[in-house]
């Protein structure tokens, strides 16, 4: 099925499309590669105020697909004009935890004058 057929099915809320393609959106001709899909899903989670476990799963998927932590942060910065700074600020600690960083400790260190 080409992109126009998929777009039409999305526009009419064809539930069969969601059933057949939701799990298959990571590969195949004309589909996003796993890295791009994970980054898009991280951006979507930022936009809806996703839960911490969801960020963890998508950050893990992105890293497994070859994305660097810096590129994930670039996504956060890149969506600021679209979703607004407050959404990104709320997502940052969740992404940081998924990357293995505790920003609360880092902020305390910055307040004490410690530099990295």
PDB file of C-alpha atoms in Angstrom:
ATOM      1  CA  UNK A   1       0.000   0.000   0.000  1.00  0.00           C
ATOM      2  CA  UNK A   2       1.496   3.365  -0.974  1.00  0.00           C
ATOM      3  CA  UNK A   3       1.516   6.474   1.191  1.00  0.00           C
ATOM      4  CA  UNK A   4      -1.602   7.992  -0.415  1.00  0.00           C
ATOM      5  CA  UNK A   5      -3.647   4.890   0.396  1.00  0.00           C
ATOM      6  CA  UNK A   6      -2.328   4.918   3.938  1.00  0.00           C
ATOM      7  CA  UNK A   7      -3.103   8.627   4.256  1.00  0.00           C
ATOM      8  CA  UNK A   8      -6.656   8.104   2.973  1.00  0.00           C
ATOM      9  CA  UNK A   9      -7.191   5.286   5.448  1.00  0.00           C
ATOM     10  CA  UNK A  10      -5.920   7.473   8.270  1.00  0.00           C
ATOM     11  CA  UNK A  11      -8.200  10.324   7.182  1.00  0.00           C
ATOM     12  CA  UNK A  12     -11.285   8.103   7.329  1.00  0.00           C
ATOM     13  CA  UNK A  13     -10.188   6.464  10.588  1.00  0.00           C
ATOM     14  CA  UNK A  14      -9.896   3.010   9.042  1.00  0.00           C
ATOM     15  CA  UNK A  15      -9.261   0.827  12.092  1.00  0.00           C
ATOM     16  CA  UNK A  16      -7.817  -1.927   9.913  1.00  0.00           C
ATOM     17  CA  UNK A  17      -4.852   0.315   9.115  1.00  0.00           C
ATOM     18  CA  UNK A  18      -4.012   0.709  12.788  1.00  0.00           C
ATOM     19  CA  UNK A  19      -4.360  -3.035  13.348  1.00  0.00           C
ATOM     20  CA  UNK A  20      -2.163  -4.046  10.428  1.00  0.00           C
ATOM     21  CA  UNK A  21       0.483  -1.332  10.552  1.00  0.00           C
ATOM     22  CA  UNK A  22       0.913  -0.159  14.140  1.00  0.00           C
ATOM     23  CA  UNK A  23       3.237  -3.003  14.983  1.00  0.00           C
ATOM     24  CA  UNK A  24       4.824  -2.977  11.520  1.00  0.00           C
ATOM     25  CA  UNK A  25       5.786   0.718  11.393  1.00  0.00           C
ATOM     26  CA  UNK A  26       9.451  -0.021  12.041  1.00  0.00           C
ATOM     27  CA  UNK A  27      10.434  -1.502   8.724  1.00  0.00           C
ATOM     28  CA  UNK A  28       9.617  -2.180   5.133  1.00  0.00           C
ATOM     29  CA  UNK A  29       9.587  -0.078   2.021  1.00  0.00           C
ATOM     30  CA  UNK A  30       8.533   3.515   2.615  1.00  0.00           C
ATOM     31  CA  UNK A  31       8.459   3.118   6.379  1.00  0.00           C
ATOM     32  CA  UNK A  32      10.571   4.899   8.989  1.00  0.00           C
ATOM     33  CA  UNK A  33      13.756   3.236  10.109  1.00  0.00           C
ATOM     34  CA  UNK A  34      13.845   2.237  13.808  1.00  0.00           C
ATOM     35  CA  UNK A  35      16.015   5.245  14.751  1.00  0.00           C
ATOM     36  CA  UNK A  36      13.726   7.805  13.123  1.00  0.00           C
ATOM     37  CA  UNK A  37      10.633   6.114  14.513  1.00  0.00           C
ATOM     38  CA  UNK A  38      12.000   6.169  18.065  1.00  0.00           C
ATOM     39  CA  UNK A  39      12.926   9.861  17.751  1.00  0.00           C
ATOM     40  CA  UNK A  40       9.475  10.685  16.373  1.00  0.00           C
ATOM     41  CA  UNK A  41       7.889   8.813  19.254  1.00  0.00           C
ATOM     42  CA  UNK A  42      10.046  10.709  21.773  1.00  0.00           C
ATOM     43  CA  UNK A  43       8.858  13.975  20.206  1.00  0.00           C
ATOM     44  CA  UNK A  44       5.264  12.748  20.404  1.00  0.00           C
ATOM     45  CA  UNK A  45       5.696  11.833  24.071  1.00  0.00           C
ATOM     46  CA  UNK A  46       6.987  15.333  24.781  1.00  0.00           C
ATOM     47  CA  UNK A  47       3.930  16.812  23.062  1.00  0.00           C
ATOM     48  CA  UNK A  48       1.437  14.802  25.120  1.00  0.00           C
ATOM     49  CA  UNK A  49       3.318  14.847  28.425  1.00  0.00           C
ATOM     50  CA  UNK A  50       4.159  11.153  28.295  1.00  0.00           C
ATOM     51  CA  UNK A  51       4.854   8.999  31.313  1.00  0.00           C
ATOM     52  CA  UNK A  52       8.358   8.196  32.503  1.00  0.00           C
ATOM     53  CA  UNK A  53       8.202   4.486  31.515  1.00  0.00           C
ATOM     54  CA  UNK A  54       7.170   5.452  27.991  1.00  0.00           C
ATOM     55  CA  UNK A  55      10.157   7.750  27.669  1.00  0.00           C
ATOM     56  CA  UNK A  56      12.364   4.965  28.977  1.00  0.00           C
ATOM     57  CA  UNK A  57      11.142   2.529  26.354  1.00  0.00           C
ATOM     58  CA  UNK A  58      11.546   4.966  23.465  1.00  0.00           C
ATOM     59  CA  UNK A  59      14.925   6.258  24.614  1.00  0.00           C
ATOM     60  CA  UNK A  60      16.100   2.642  24.878  1.00  0.00           C
ATOM     61  CA  UNK A  61      14.765   1.965  21.371  1.00  0.00           C
ATOM     62  CA  UNK A  62      16.501   5.057  20.004  1.00  0.00           C
ATOM     63  CA  UNK A  63      19.835   4.191  21.633  1.00  0.00           C
ATOM     64  CA  UNK A  64      19.561   0.589  20.425  1.00  0.00           C
ATOM     65  CA  UNK A  65      18.978   1.897  16.900  1.00  0.00           C
ATOM     66  CA  UNK A  66      22.162   3.990  16.985  1.00  0.00           C
ATOM     67  CA  UNK A  67      20.945   7.348  18.225  1.00  0.00           C
ATOM     68  CA  UNK A  68      23.283   9.268  20.511  1.00  0.00           C
ATOM     69  CA  UNK A  69      22.108  10.927  23.729  1.00  0.00           C
ATOM     70  CA  UNK A  70      23.014  14.296  22.170  1.00  0.00           C
ATOM     71  CA  UNK A  71      20.654  13.611  19.258  1.00  0.00           C
ATOM     72  CA  UNK A  72      17.841  12.806  21.684  1.00  0.00           C
ATOM     73  CA  UNK A  73      18.437  16.131  23.436  1.00  0.00           C
ATOM     74  CA  UNK A  74      18.462  17.787  19.993  1.00  0.00           C
ATOM     75  CA  UNK A  75      14.931  16.434  19.498  1.00  0.00           C
ATOM     76  CA  UNK A  76      13.846  18.022  22.779  1.00  0.00           C
ATOM     77  CA  UNK A  77      15.293  21.368  21.752  1.00  0.00           C
ATOM     78  CA  UNK A  78      13.899  21.017  18.241  1.00  0.00           C
ATOM     79  CA  UNK A  79      10.290  20.648  19.390  1.00  0.00           C
ATOM     80  CA  UNK A  80      10.327  23.716  21.668  1.00  0.00           C
ATOM     81  CA  UNK A  81       8.809  26.005  18.989  1.00  0.00           C
ATOM     82  CA  UNK A  82       6.040  23.461  18.369  1.00  0.00           C
ATOM     83  CA  UNK A  83       5.084  22.211  21.840  1.00  0.00           C
ATOM     84  CA  UNK A  84       6.424  25.022  24.008  1.00  0.00           C
ATOM     85  CA  UNK A  85       9.186  25.234  26.551  1.00  0.00           C
ATOM     86  CA  UNK A  86       7.080  24.067  29.544  1.00  0.00           C
ATOM     87  CA  UNK A  87       6.390  20.686  27.888  1.00  0.00           C
ATOM     88  CA  UNK A  88      10.070  20.213  27.119  1.00  0.00           C
ATOM     89  CA  UNK A  89      11.077  21.259  30.638  1.00  0.00           C
ATOM     90  CA  UNK A  90       8.636  18.671  32.015  1.00  0.00           C
ATOM     91  CA  UNK A  91      10.027  15.973  29.700  1.00  0.00           C
ATOM     92  CA  UNK A  92      13.720  16.682  30.308  1.00  0.00           C
ATOM     93  CA  UNK A  93      13.998  14.883  33.676  1.00  0.00           C
ATOM     94  CA  UNK A  94      12.183  11.843  32.251  1.00  0.00           C
ATOM     95  CA  UNK A  95      14.556  11.683  29.309  1.00  0.00           C
ATOM     96  CA  UNK A  96      17.524  12.252  31.608  1.00  0.00           C
ATOM     97  CA  UNK A  97      16.494   9.338  33.824  1.00  0.00           C
ATOM     98  CA  UNK A  98      16.051   7.155  30.747  1.00  0.00           C
ATOM     99  CA  UNK A  99      19.612   8.081  29.766  1.00  0.00           C
ATOM    100  CA  UNK A 100      20.888   7.245  33.260  1.00  0.00           C
ATOM    101  CA  UNK A 101      21.183  10.768  34.666  1.00  0.00           C
ATOM    102  CA  UNK A 102      19.507  12.207  37.748  1.00  0.00           C
ATOM    103  CA  UNK A 103      19.033  15.894  36.961  1.00  0.00           C
ATOM    104  CA  UNK A 104      18.025  16.706  40.532  1.00  0.00           C
ATOM    105  CA  UNK A 105      21.525  15.872  41.682  1.00  0.00           C
ATOM    106  CA  UNK A 106      23.049  17.713  38.711  1.00  0.00           C
ATOM    107  CA  UNK A 107      21.022  20.864  39.476  1.00  0.00           C
ATOM    108  CA  UNK A 108      22.100  20.724  43.117  1.00  0.00           C
ATOM    109  CA  UNK A 109      25.723  20.484  42.006  1.00  0.00           C
ATOM    110  CA  UNK A 110      25.298  23.455  39.674  1.00  0.00           C
ATOM    111  CA  UNK A 111      23.779  25.482  42.485  1.00  0.00           C
ATOM    112  CA  UNK A 112      26.792  24.712  44.643  1.00  0.00           C
ATOM    113  CA  UNK A 113      29.101  26.098  41.965  1.00  0.00           C
ATOM    114  CA  UNK A 114      30.348  22.722  40.735  1.00  0.00           C
ATOM    115  CA  UNK A 115      31.133  22.684  37.024  1.00  0.00           C
ATOM    116  CA  UNK A 116      31.412  19.754  34.706  1.00  0.00           C
TER     117      UNK A 116
END
